[in-house]
mmCIF file of C-alpha atoms in Angstrom:
data_model
loop_
_atom_site.group_PDB
_atom_site.id
_atom_site.type_symbol
_atom_site.label_atom_id
_atom_site.label_comp_id
_atom_site.label_asym_id
_atom_site.label_seq_id
_atom_site.Cartn_x
_atom_site.Cartn_y
_atom_site.Cartn_z
ATOM 1 C CA MET A 1 -22.513 42.006 1.762
ATOM 2 C CA THR A 2 -20.693 43.799 4.592
ATOM 3 C CA ASP A 3 -20.626 41.040 7.218
ATOM 4 C CA LYS A 4 -20.030 37.342 7.186
ATOM 5 C CA GLN A 5 -23.169 35.428 6.429
ATOM 6 C CA THR A 6 -24.196 31.817 6.515
ATOM 7 C CA VAL A 7 -25.877 30.548 3.360
ATOM 8 C CA LYS A 8 -26.839 27.194 1.986
ATOM 9 C CA PHE A 9 -24.762 25.939 -0.924
ATOM 10 C CA GLY A 10 -27.919 25.925 -3.057
ATOM 11 C CA ASP A 11 -28.232 29.689 -2.471
ATOM 12 C CA ILE A 12 -24.986 30.409 -4.298
ATOM 13 C CA CYS A 13 -24.771 27.533 -6.782
ATOM 14 C CA LYS A 14 -27.144 25.739 -9.135
ATOM 15 C CA GLU A 15 -27.059 22.493 -11.066
ATOM 16 C CA VAL A 16 -27.128 22.781 -14.860
ATOM 17 C CA LYS A 17 -29.011 20.022 -16.715
ATOM 18 C CA LEU A 18 -28.450 20.835 -20.363
ATOM 19 C CA THR A 19 -28.316 17.769 -22.667
ATOM 20 C CA THR A 20 -27.747 16.926 -26.316
ATOM 21 C CA LYS A 21 -28.795 14.020 -28.507
ATOM 22 C CA ASP A 22 -26.291 14.885 -31.237
ATOM 23 C CA PRO A 23 -23.108 16.262 -29.628
ATOM 24 C CA ILE A 24 -21.070 16.448 -32.847
ATOM 25 C CA GLY A 25 -23.947 18.037 -34.733
ATOM 26 C CA ASP A 26 -24.301 20.559 -31.917
ATOM 27 C CA GLY A 27 -20.636 21.497 -32.245
ATOM 28 C CA TYR A 28 -19.056 19.595 -29.339
ATOM 29 C CA GLU A 29 -15.740 17.824 -29.897
ATOM 30 C CA ARG A 30 -14.488 16.728 -26.465
ATOM 31 C CA TYR A 31 -15.920 14.712 -23.584
ATOM 32 C CA ILE A 32 -14.997 14.311 -19.932
ATOM 33 C CA GLY A 33 -15.352 11.145 -17.871
ATOM 34 C CA LEU A 34 -14.483 10.653 -14.215
ATOM 35 C CA GLU A 35 -11.146 9.206 -15.309
ATOM 36 C CA HIS A 36 -10.207 12.611 -16.736
ATOM 37 C CA LEU A 37 -10.620 14.428 -13.402
ATOM 38 C CA ASP A 38 -7.715 14.424 -10.927
ATOM 39 C CA SER A 39 -8.277 14.311 -7.173
ATOM 40 C CA GLY A 40 -7.885 17.714 -5.575
ATOM 41 C CA SER A 41 -7.125 19.558 -8.816
ATOM 42 C CA LEU A 42 -9.266 22.294 -10.332
ATOM 43 C CA LYS A 43 -7.580 21.843 -13.720
ATOM 44 C CA ILE A 44 -8.650 19.406 -16.448
ATOM 45 C CA LYS A 45 -5.544 17.991 -18.107
ATOM 46 C CA ARG A 46 -7.084 15.142 -20.108
ATOM 47 C CA TRP A 47 -10.199 14.473 -22.175
ATOM 48 C CA GLY A 48 -11.553 12.195 -24.865
ATOM 49 C CA MET A 49 -12.569 12.990 -28.439
ATOM 50 C CA ILE A 50 -16.219 12.297 -29.236
ATOM 51 C CA ALA A 51 -15.571 11.398 -32.896
ATOM 52 C CA GLU A 52 -12.983 8.797 -31.910
ATOM 53 C CA ASP A 53 -14.623 7.153 -28.882
ATOM 54 C CA ASN A 54 -18.346 7.719 -29.526
ATOM 55 C CA PRO A 55 -19.307 7.931 -25.813
ATOM 56 C CA SER A 56 -22.927 7.538 -24.778
ATOM 57 C CA PHE A 57 -22.849 10.724 -22.687
ATOM 58 C CA THR A 58 -25.571 13.334 -23.243
ATOM 59 C CA ARG A 59 -24.894 15.864 -20.489
ATOM 60 C CA VAL A 60 -23.547 19.195 -21.744
ATOM 61 C CA PHE A 61 -21.155 21.533 -19.950
ATOM 62 C CA LYS A 62 -19.930 24.995 -20.913
ATOM 63 C CA LYS A 63 -16.608 26.747 -20.377
ATOM 64 C CA GLY A 64 -16.375 28.168 -16.854
ATOM 65 C CA GLN A 65 -18.806 25.703 -15.307
ATOM 66 C CA ILE A 66 -17.691 23.261 -12.622
ATOM 67 C CA LEU A 67 -17.657 19.494 -13.119
ATOM 68 C CA PHE A 68 -18.209 17.661 -9.827
ATOM 69 C CA GLY A 69 -17.665 13.889 -9.578
ATOM 70 C CA LYS A 70 -20.690 12.563 -7.715
ATOM 71 C CA ARG A 71 -19.545 8.931 -7.842
ATOM 72 C CA ARG A 72 -17.150 8.007 -5.030
ATOM 73 C CA PRO A 73 -16.931 11.549 -3.634
ATOM 74 C CA TYR A 74 -14.064 10.465 -1.377
ATOM 75 C CA LEU A 75 -11.881 10.767 -4.510
ATOM 76 C CA LYS A 76 -12.453 14.547 -4.369
ATOM 77 C CA LYS A 77 -12.831 15.150 -8.093
ATOM 78 C CA ALA A 78 -14.061 18.585 -9.166
ATOM 79 C CA ALA A 79 -12.622 20.917 -11.795
ATOM 80 C CA ILE A 80 -13.332 24.045 -13.842
ATOM 81 C CA ALA A 81 -14.230 23.426 -17.487
ATOM 82 C CA GLU A 82 -11.937 25.293 -19.880
ATOM 83 C CA PHE A 83 -13.934 24.352 -22.984
ATOM 84 C CA ASP A 84 -17.455 23.278 -23.980
ATOM 85 C CA GLY A 85 -18.223 19.566 -24.194
ATOM 86 C CA ILE A 86 -20.230 16.630 -22.881
ATOM 87 C CA CYS A 87 -19.596 14.616 -19.735
ATOM 88 C CA SER A 88 -20.465 11.430 -17.866
ATOM 89 C CA GLY A 89 -23.736 11.129 -16.001
ATOM 90 C CA ASP A 90 -21.587 10.557 -12.894
ATOM 91 C CA ILE A 91 -20.571 14.223 -13.091
ATOM 92 C CA ILE A 92 -22.730 17.077 -11.774
ATOM 93 C CA VAL A 93 -22.465 20.269 -13.837
ATOM 94 C CA MET A 94 -22.640 23.373 -11.623
ATOM 95 C CA GLU A 95 -22.368 27.134 -11.962
ATOM 96 C CA ALA A 96 -22.556 30.106 -9.630
ATOM 97 C CA LYS A 97 -25.815 31.932 -9.144
ATOM 98 C CA SER A 98 -25.772 35.589 -10.075
ATOM 99 C CA ASN A 99 -26.145 36.675 -6.432
ATOM 100 C CA LEU A 100 -22.712 35.296 -5.481
ATOM 101 C CA THR A 101 -20.516 38.337 -4.728
ATOM 102 C CA ASP A 102 -17.375 36.809 -6.190
ATOM 103 C CA LYS A 103 -17.779 33.852 -8.512
ATOM 104 C CA GLU A 104 -14.070 33.067 -8.211
ATOM 105 C CA LEU A 105 -14.824 31.763 -4.729
ATOM 106 C CA LEU A 106 -17.140 28.983 -5.888
ATOM 107 C CA PRO A 107 -14.496 26.491 -7.149
ATOM 108 C CA HIS A 108 -12.583 26.876 -3.879
ATOM 109 C CA ILE A 109 -15.729 26.338 -1.833
ATOM 110 C CA ILE A 110 -16.392 23.152 -3.778
ATOM 111 C CA GLN A 111 -12.804 21.927 -3.315
ATOM 112 C CA SER A 112 -12.881 22.499 0.457
ATOM 113 C CA LYS A 113 -12.856 19.938 3.229
ATOM 114 C CA VAL A 114 -16.282 21.041 4.457
ATOM 115 C CA MET A 115 -17.781 20.279 1.034
ATOM 116 C CA TRP A 116 -16.095 16.895 0.614
ATOM 117 C CA ASN A 117 -16.942 15.786 4.153
ATOM 118 C CA TRP A 118 -20.585 16.660 3.525
ATOM 119 C CA ALA A 119 -20.623 14.865 0.171
ATOM 120 C CA ILE A 120 -19.002 11.742 1.616
ATOM 121 C CA GLN A 121 -21.161 11.587 4.743
ATOM 122 C CA ASN A 122 -24.349 12.023 2.722
ATOM 123 C CA SER A 123 -23.567 9.707 -0.179
ATOM 124 C CA SER A 124 -25.505 6.485 -0.669
ATOM 125 C CA GLY A 125 -24.552 3.053 -1.947
ATOM 126 C CA SER A 126 -22.006 0.631 -0.480
ATOM 127 C CA LEU A 127 -20.169 -0.570 -3.593
ATOM 128 C CA SER A 128 -20.018 2.706 -5.482
ATOM 129 C CA PRO A 129 -21.402 5.524 -3.293
ATOM 130 C CA ARG A 130 -22.861 8.575 -5.000
ATOM 131 C CA THR A 131 -23.962 11.987 -3.855
ATOM 132 C CA LYS A 132 -26.652 14.243 -5.347
ATOM 133 C CA PHE A 133 -26.950 17.985 -5.880
ATOM 134 C CA SER A 134 -30.182 17.883 -3.873
ATOM 135 C CA VAL A 135 -28.012 16.824 -0.914
ATOM 136 C CA LEU A 136 -25.119 19.172 -1.622
ATOM 137 C CA LYS A 137 -27.350 22.228 -1.823
ATOM 138 C CA GLU A 138 -28.324 21.827 1.854
ATOM 139 C CA LEU A 139 -24.751 22.316 3.106
ATOM 140 C CA GLU A 140 -24.330 25.509 5.128
ATOM 141 C CA ILE A 141 -21.417 27.699 4.009
ATOM 142 C CA ILE A 142 -19.957 30.769 5.708
ATOM 143 C CA LEU A 143 -19.017 33.457 3.192
ATOM 144 C CA PRO A 144 -16.376 36.060 4.080
ATOM 145 C CA ASP A 145 -17.282 39.734 4.076
ATOM 146 C CA LYS A 146 -16.096 42.111 1.342
ATOM 147 C CA GLN A 147 -12.941 43.108 3.204
ATOM 148 C CA GLN A 148 -11.949 39.499 3.724
ATOM 149 C CA MET A 149 -12.938 38.418 0.226
ATOM 150 C CA SER A 150 -9.882 39.687 -1.681
ATOM 151 C CA ARG A 151 -7.489 38.588 1.069
ATOM 152 C CA CYS A 152 -9.123 35.180 1.150
ATOM 153 C CA LEU A 153 -8.753 34.750 -2.601
ATOM 154 C CA GLU A 154 -5.150 35.944 -2.586
ATOM 155 C CA VAL A 155 -4.107 33.438 0.075
ATOM 156 C CA ILE A 156 -6.023 30.554 -1.467
ATOM 157 C CA ASP A 157 -4.732 31.294 -4.980
ATOM 158 C CA LYS A 158 -1.115 31.218 -3.729
ATOM 159 C CA ALA A 159 -1.713 27.895 -2.002
ATOM 160 C CA GLN A 160 -3.416 26.581 -5.141
ATOM 161 C CA GLU A 161 -0.377 27.583 -7.226
ATOM 162 C CA CYS A 162 1.851 25.581 -4.886
ATOM 163 C CA PHE A 163 -0.386 22.526 -5.224
ATOM 164 C CA ASP A 164 -0.487 22.896 -9.008
ATOM 165 C CA ARG A 165 3.322 22.978 -9.225
ATOM 166 C CA ILE A 166 3.591 19.733 -7.249
ATOM 167 C CA ASP A 167 0.805 18.234 -9.351
ATOM 168 C CA LEU A 168 2.694 19.174 -12.534
ATOM 169 C CA LEU A 169 5.922 17.632 -11.190
ATOM 170 C CA HIS A 170 4.018 14.413 -10.460
ATOM 171 C CA ALA A 171 2.659 14.342 -14.015
ATOM 172 C CA ASP A 172 6.102 15.012 -15.524
ATOM 173 C CA ILE A 173 7.811 12.209 -13.574
ATOM 174 C CA TYR A 174 5.021 9.812 -14.528
ATOM 175 C CA LYS A 175 5.366 10.736 -18.220
ATOM 176 C CA ILE A 176 9.124 10.117 -18.158
ATOM 177 C CA LYS A 177 8.663 6.805 -16.379
ATOM 178 C CA THR A 178 5.994 5.716 -18.866
ATOM 179 C CA LYS A 179 8.230 6.565 -21.830
ATOM 180 C CA LEU A 180 11.082 4.582 -20.285
ATOM 181 C CA ALA A 181 8.761 1.623 -19.673
ATOM 182 C CA TYR A 182 7.546 1.700 -23.278
ATOM 183 C CA ASP A 183 11.121 1.815 -24.578
ATOM 184 C CA ARG A 184 12.284 -1.104 -22.436
ATOM 185 C CA MET A 185 9.150 -3.274 -22.611
ATOM 186 C CA LEU A 186 7.931 -2.767 -26.194
ATOM 187 C CA LYS A 187 11.214 -2.057 -28.012
ATOM 188 C CA GLY A 188 9.607 0.226 -30.585
ATOM 189 C CA ASN A 189 6.564 -1.981 -31.163
ATOM 190 C CA TRP A 190 3.143 -0.432 -30.706
ATOM 191 C CA TYR A 191 -0.522 -1.384 -30.580
ATOM 192 C CA ARG A 192 -0.685 -2.949 -34.043
ATOM 193 C CA GLN A 193 2.473 -5.061 -33.683
ATOM 194 C CA ILE A 194 1.669 -6.302 -30.188
ATOM 195 C CA PHE A 195 -2.097 -6.758 -30.197
ATOM 196 C CA MET A 196 -3.315 -6.816 -33.806
ATOM 197 C CA LYS A 197 -0.496 -8.140 -36.022
ATOM 198 C CA PRO A 198 1.998 -9.880 -33.693
ATOM 199 C CA ASP A 199 3.627 -11.585 -36.694
ATOM 200 C CA GLU A 200 4.854 -8.101 -37.670
ATOM 201 C CA ALA A 201 6.440 -7.433 -34.259
ATOM 202 C CA ASN A 202 10.120 -6.613 -33.987
ATOM 203 C CA ILE A 203 11.383 -9.236 -31.522
ATOM 204 C CA PRO A 204 14.921 -8.552 -30.246
ATOM 205 C CA LYS A 205 17.454 -11.338 -29.847
ATOM 206 C CA ARG A 206 16.784 -13.486 -26.738
ATOM 207 C CA TRP A 207 13.263 -12.005 -26.440
ATOM 208 C CA ARG A 208 10.012 -13.859 -27.143
ATOM 209 C CA LEU A 209 6.385 -13.011 -27.745
ATOM 210 C CA THR A 210 4.083 -14.954 -25.452
ATOM 211 C CA THR A 211 0.807 -14.406 -23.548
ATOM 212 C CA ILE A 212 -0.084 -13.420 -20.007
ATOM 213 C CA GLY A 213 -1.605 -16.872 -19.469
ATOM 214 C CA ASP A 214 1.729 -18.520 -20.270
ATOM 215 C CA VAL A 215 3.498 -16.680 -17.437
ATOM 216 C CA LEU A 216 0.853 -17.321 -14.756
ATOM 217 C CA ILE A 217 0.793 -20.323 -12.436
ATOM 218 C CA ASP A 218 -2.715 -19.687 -11.147
ATOM 219 C CA THR A 219 -5.682 -17.282 -11.167
ATOM 220 C CA GLN A 220 -8.285 -17.115 -8.405
ATOM 221 C CA TYR A 221 -11.465 -15.152 -7.773
ATOM 222 C CA GLY A 222 -11.802 -13.406 -4.403
ATOM 223 C CA LEU A 223 -14.292 -14.189 -1.663
ATOM 224 C CA SER A 224 -17.980 -13.267 -1.775
ATOM 225 C CA GLU A 225 -18.901 -12.500 1.811
ATOM 226 C CA ALA A 226 -20.592 -9.568 3.520
ATOM 227 C CA LEU A 227 -17.948 -7.252 4.956
ATOM 228 C CA GLU A 228 -18.038 -5.163 8.125
ATOM 229 C CA LYS A 229 -16.342 -2.027 9.455
ATOM 230 C CA GLU A 230 -14.477 -4.122 12.021
ATOM 231 C CA GLY A 231 -13.294 -7.709 12.235
ATOM 232 C CA GLU A 232 -10.338 -10.063 12.347
ATOM 233 C CA TYR A 233 -9.484 -10.281 8.652
ATOM 234 C CA PRO A 234 -8.882 -7.142 6.530
ATOM 235 C CA VAL A 235 -10.262 -7.617 3.008
ATOM 236 C CA LEU A 236 -8.853 -5.737 0.034
ATOM 237 C CA ARG A 237 -11.280 -4.344 -2.537
ATOM 238 C CA MET A 238 -11.000 -2.600 -5.892
ATOM 239 C CA MET A 239 -10.387 0.845 -4.341
ATOM 240 C CA ASN A 240 -7.297 -0.584 -2.646
ATOM 241 C CA ILE A 241 -5.410 -0.624 -5.951
ATOM 242 C CA THR A 242 -3.546 2.691 -6.165
ATOM 243 C CA ASN A 243 -0.873 3.568 -8.735
ATOM 244 C CA GLY A 244 -0.077 -0.103 -9.375
ATOM 245 C CA TYR A 245 0.254 -1.064 -5.704
ATOM 246 C CA VAL A 246 -2.054 -2.532 -3.075
ATOM 247 C CA ASP A 247 -2.859 0.255 -0.628
ATOM 248 C CA PRO A 248 -4.554 -0.608 2.706
ATOM 249 C CA ASN A 249 -6.861 2.424 2.848
ATOM 250 C CA ASP A 250 -10.554 2.430 3.819
ATOM 251 C CA MET A 251 -10.483 -1.253 4.805
ATOM 252 C CA LYS A 252 -13.427 -3.582 5.346
ATOM 253 C CA TYR A 253 -13.243 -6.751 7.434
ATOM 254 C CA LEU A 254 -14.469 -10.280 7.971
ATOM 255 C CA SER A 255 -15.339 -11.438 11.466
ATOM 256 C CA SER A 256 -13.289 -14.071 13.273
ATOM 257 C CA GLY A 257 -14.010 -17.690 12.587
ATOM 258 C CA TYR A 258 -14.105 -17.456 8.796
ATOM 259 C CA GLY A 259 -13.124 -20.962 7.735
ATOM 260 C CA ASP A 260 -11.626 -20.201 4.302
ATOM 261 C CA ALA A 261 -9.313 -17.385 5.394
ATOM 262 C CA GLU A 262 -6.156 -19.218 4.334
ATOM 263 C CA LYS A 263 -7.590 -19.880 0.870
ATOM 264 C CA TYR A 264 -7.971 -16.147 0.226
ATOM 265 C CA THR A 265 -4.824 -14.898 1.977
ATOM 266 C CA LEU A 266 -2.532 -12.997 -0.366
ATOM 267 C CA ASN A 267 1.186 -13.726 -0.584
ATOM 268 C CA LYS A 268 3.890 -11.187 -1.360
ATOM 269 C CA GLY A 269 4.310 -10.942 -5.106
ATOM 270 C CA ASP A 270 0.683 -11.804 -5.896
ATOM 271 C CA LEU A 271 -1.027 -9.456 -8.322
ATOM 272 C CA VAL A 272 -4.647 -8.443 -7.860
ATOM 273 C CA PHE A 273 -6.612 -7.623 -11.002
ATOM 274 C CA ASN A 274 -9.846 -5.619 -10.901
ATOM 275 C CA ARG A 275 -12.156 -7.626 -13.161
ATOM 276 C CA THR A 276 -15.459 -5.762 -12.653
ATOM 277 C CA ASN A 277 -16.260 -2.085 -12.197
ATOM 278 C CA SER A 278 -16.792 1.104 -14.169
ATOM 279 C CA MET A 279 -14.618 1.547 -17.264
ATOM 280 C CA GLU A 280 -12.447 3.887 -15.228
ATOM 281 C CA TRP A 281 -11.534 1.155 -12.735
ATOM 282 C CA VAL A 282 -11.866 -2.137 -14.590
ATOM 283 C CA GLY A 283 -8.505 -3.656 -15.523
ATOM 284 C CA ARG A 284 -6.519 -1.919 -12.796
ATOM 285 C CA THR A 285 -3.793 -4.133 -11.393
ATOM 286 C CA GLY A 286 -1.741 -3.886 -8.209
ATOM 287 C CA ILE A 287 1.146 -5.816 -6.699
ATOM 288 C CA PHE A 288 0.787 -7.078 -3.131
ATOM 289 C CA GLU A 289 3.885 -6.231 -1.088
ATOM 290 C CA LEU A 290 2.408 -5.725 2.394
ATOM 291 C CA ASP A 291 3.680 -7.515 5.497
ATOM 292 C CA ASP A 292 0.402 -8.308 7.236
ATOM 293 C CA LYS A 293 -2.311 -10.833 6.425
ATOM 294 C CA TYR A 294 -4.913 -9.650 3.914
ATOM 295 C CA LEU A 295 -7.733 -11.361 2.060
ATOM 296 C CA PHE A 296 -9.244 -10.153 -1.220
ATOM 297 C CA ALA A 297 -12.832 -9.629 -2.360
ATOM 298 C CA SER A 298 -14.750 -11.132 -5.263
ATOM 299 C CA TYR A 299 -14.298 -8.270 -7.725
ATOM 300 C CA LEU A 300 -10.575 -8.968 -7.712
ATOM 301 C CA ILE A 301 -8.651 -11.853 -9.287
ATOM 302 C CA ARG A 302 -5.408 -13.099 -7.760
ATOM 303 C CA LEU A 303 -2.662 -13.630 -10.361
ATOM 304 C CA VAL A 304 0.174 -15.927 -9.288
ATOM 305 C CA VAL A 305 3.222 -15.290 -11.458
ATOM 306 C CA ASP A 306 5.704 -17.886 -12.711
ATOM 307 C CA GLU A 307 8.841 -16.168 -11.466
ATOM 308 C CA SER A 308 11.093 -18.406 -13.542
ATOM 309 C CA GLN A 309 9.818 -16.444 -16.568
ATOM 310 C CA VAL A 310 9.039 -12.957 -15.317
ATOM 311 C CA SER A 311 9.052 -11.012 -12.055
ATOM 312 C CA PRO A 312 5.683 -10.054 -10.528
ATOM 313 C CA PHE A 313 6.833 -6.419 -10.480
ATOM 314 C CA TYR A 314 7.627 -6.428 -14.210
ATOM 315 C CA LEU A 315 4.314 -8.035 -15.149
ATOM 316 C CA ASN A 316 2.445 -5.567 -12.943
ATOM 317 C CA GLN A 317 4.205 -2.636 -14.587
ATOM 318 C CA TYR A 318 3.360 -4.027 -18.025
ATOM 319 C CA LEU A 319 -0.324 -4.496 -17.198
ATOM 320 C CA ASN A 320 -0.491 -0.894 -15.960
ATOM 321 C CA LEU A 321 1.007 0.653 -19.086
ATOM 322 C CA PRO A 322 -1.578 3.069 -20.590
ATOM 323 C CA LEU A 323 -1.415 1.213 -23.923
ATOM 324 C CA VAL A 324 -2.063 -2.150 -22.239
ATOM 325 C CA GLN A 325 -4.820 -0.697 -20.070
ATOM 326 C CA TYR A 326 -6.450 0.601 -23.245
ATOM 327 C CA ARG A 327 -6.352 -2.907 -24.712
ATOM 328 C CA LEU A 328 -7.700 -4.475 -21.519
ATOM 329 C CA LYS A 329 -10.671 -2.113 -21.492
ATOM 330 C CA ALA A 330 -11.420 -3.169 -25.073
ATOM 331 C CA PHE A 331 -11.950 -6.689 -23.676
ATOM 332 C CA ALA A 332 -14.503 -5.416 -21.166
ATOM 333 C CA THR A 333 -18.107 -6.453 -21.711
ATOM 334 C CA PRO A 334 -20.505 -3.689 -20.615
ATOM 335 C CA GLY A 335 -23.200 -4.289 -18.015
ATOM 336 C CA VAL A 336 -25.970 -2.115 -16.610
ATOM 337 C CA SER A 337 -23.547 -0.010 -14.535
ATOM 338 C CA GLN A 338 -20.392 -2.146 -14.644
ATOM 339 C CA ALA A 339 -17.944 -3.567 -17.137
ATOM 340 C CA ASN A 340 -16.358 -6.995 -16.817
ATOM 341 C CA ILE A 341 -13.124 -8.585 -18.050
ATOM 342 C CA ASN A 342 -13.006 -12.355 -17.808
ATOM 343 C CA PRO A 343 -9.773 -14.210 -16.967
ATOM 344 C CA GLY A 344 -9.661 -15.830 -20.416
ATOM 345 C CA SER A 345 -9.372 -12.453 -22.114
ATOM 346 C CA LEU A 346 -6.681 -11.356 -19.692
ATOM 347 C CA LYS A 347 -4.695 -14.550 -20.270
ATOM 348 C CA SER A 348 -4.850 -14.100 -24.039
ATOM 349 C CA LEU A 349 -3.164 -10.700 -23.847
ATOM 350 C CA PRO A 350 0.247 -10.765 -25.630
ATOM 351 C CA ILE A 351 3.430 -9.745 -23.862
ATOM 352 C CA LEU A 352 6.880 -9.250 -25.348
ATOM 353 C CA LEU A 353 9.180 -10.902 -22.827
ATOM 354 C CA PRO A 354 12.907 -10.179 -22.369
ATOM 355 C CA PRO A 355 15.376 -12.521 -20.670
ATOM 356 C CA ILE A 356 15.417 -12.540 -16.852
ATOM 357 C CA ASP A 357 18.558 -10.407 -16.545
ATOM 358 C CA GLU A 358 17.009 -7.598 -18.600
ATOM 359 C CA ILE A 359 13.801 -7.891 -16.597
ATOM 360 C CA ALA A 360 15.808 -7.309 -13.412
ATOM 361 C CA GLU A 361 17.458 -4.194 -14.899
ATOM 362 C CA THR A 362 14.088 -2.761 -15.926
ATOM 363 C CA ASP A 363 12.627 -3.509 -12.490
ATOM 364 C CA THR A 364 15.450 -1.573 -10.810
ATOM 365 C CA LEU A 365 14.948 1.479 -13.024
ATOM 366 C CA LEU A 366 11.162 1.555 -12.709
ATOM 367 C CA ARG A 367 11.280 1.088 -8.925
ATOM 368 C CA LEU A 368 13.500 4.159 -8.668
ATOM 369 C CA PHE A 369 10.879 6.148 -10.542
ATOM 370 C CA ASP A 370 8.126 4.745 -8.322
ATOM 371 C CA GLU A 371 10.031 5.783 -5.197
ATOM 372 C CA ASN A 372 10.247 9.334 -6.556
ATOM 373 C CA ILE A 373 6.581 9.292 -7.538
ATOM 374 C CA LYS A 374 5.632 8.047 -4.071
ATOM 375 C CA SER A 375 7.568 10.928 -2.506
ATOM 376 C CA VAL A 376 5.926 13.504 -4.774
ATOM 377 C CA VAL A 377 2.472 11.990 -4.176
ATOM 378 C CA SER A 378 3.052 12.325 -0.427
ATOM 379 C CA GLN A 379 3.929 16.002 -0.904
ATOM 380 C CA LYS A 380 0.881 16.384 -3.123
ATOM 381 C CA HIS A 381 -1.403 14.905 -0.463
ATOM 382 C CA ASP A 382 0.116 17.164 2.203
ATOM 383 C CA SER A 383 -0.361 20.200 -0.058
ATOM 384 C CA MET A 384 -3.938 19.155 -0.789
ATOM 385 C CA SER A 385 -4.639 18.808 2.932
ATOM 386 C CA VAL A 386 -3.208 22.271 3.624
ATOM 387 C CA LEU A 387 -5.286 23.720 0.792
ATOM 388 C CA GLU A 388 -8.470 22.036 1.998
ATOM 389 C CA ASN A 389 -7.889 23.172 5.576
ATOM 390 C CA LEU A 390 -7.203 26.714 4.394
ATOM 391 C CA LYS A 391 -10.407 26.806 2.391
ATOM 392 C CA SER A 392 -12.374 25.335 5.272
ATOM 393 C CA GLU A 393 -10.936 28.050 7.543
ATOM 394 C CA TYR A 394 -12.788 30.603 5.448
ATOM 395 C CA PHE A 395 -15.986 28.693 4.630
ATOM 396 C CA SER A 396 -16.945 26.881 7.858
#
């Protein structure tokens, strides 16, 4: 190839549809779900063990292939497999065709703005949009010529290194924060002492072991109305819970004249709990701290906290601890494509509660970490945008 040429994505990449009925017997140990893929990152930093979790996945991937999240493509999840394993049916397994001049280009093409825009615009489904390889393969891509190829890769690889460093910093700060939260909230207790054998829990002086239901004043399901792209009342949905906070992105609306607007208007300090979705999303909880008027949709539950016992921020941080999220997902009852956690199960969840003054100290510390995380996430998004634009400069 001596000149730039326009090709369809399907000319340089193919979908791989290898499956297994006995993954352990076939020698596979690890599995990947959508929750293990990070937005904008080509690296896989987490996975599950098949022997421990017994997932129902049958799709096989091999080292070097690309795992592309077809569900909710706006999350921009695609990464290079560094080991063999099985993955969710919501992941497309891809690999370069032999006629691609430089196979190192393919991951960058996939993680470019032109690819994600195409995937998003051509996805189907309102609640949980999905894209298909049959759609992706029709995207037209401009490939650089041989002279540009090495320069293109050099520039992109440097930009990718910068993004990866910021991504690693984000992960490190989150790990430190999580360890601090465990130390201050669980006081050395772990899954068995909190959730299985609470009578064996080490309860510090002035602390008490109670339940989530005991520290809530009220729970309320969200509204079940058809939403529009425009309207008077912005309505929060499950994708508006980001990193433990309510985030007003990709809003939907109710038209003016909705009579029950006040009934579903959130107040500062309310928590919203995602009761129904995929296992990746079910159980997510966010604190509402926005200034404007927002309503909330039916897949969310409003939690009104008794602030004489615990702060909304503290309870939200507790519910988002990885250990607690793991327990919440164990409550989930599977459906055809969704899992559900009922309010009764949530209310039964134990919580080790310190006195109010210690709660305030923990809140202050964890908010400082969240401010740092927010700053790093902003840098990460900016770096991702630069990287996507750079890739699109070469491929569109």
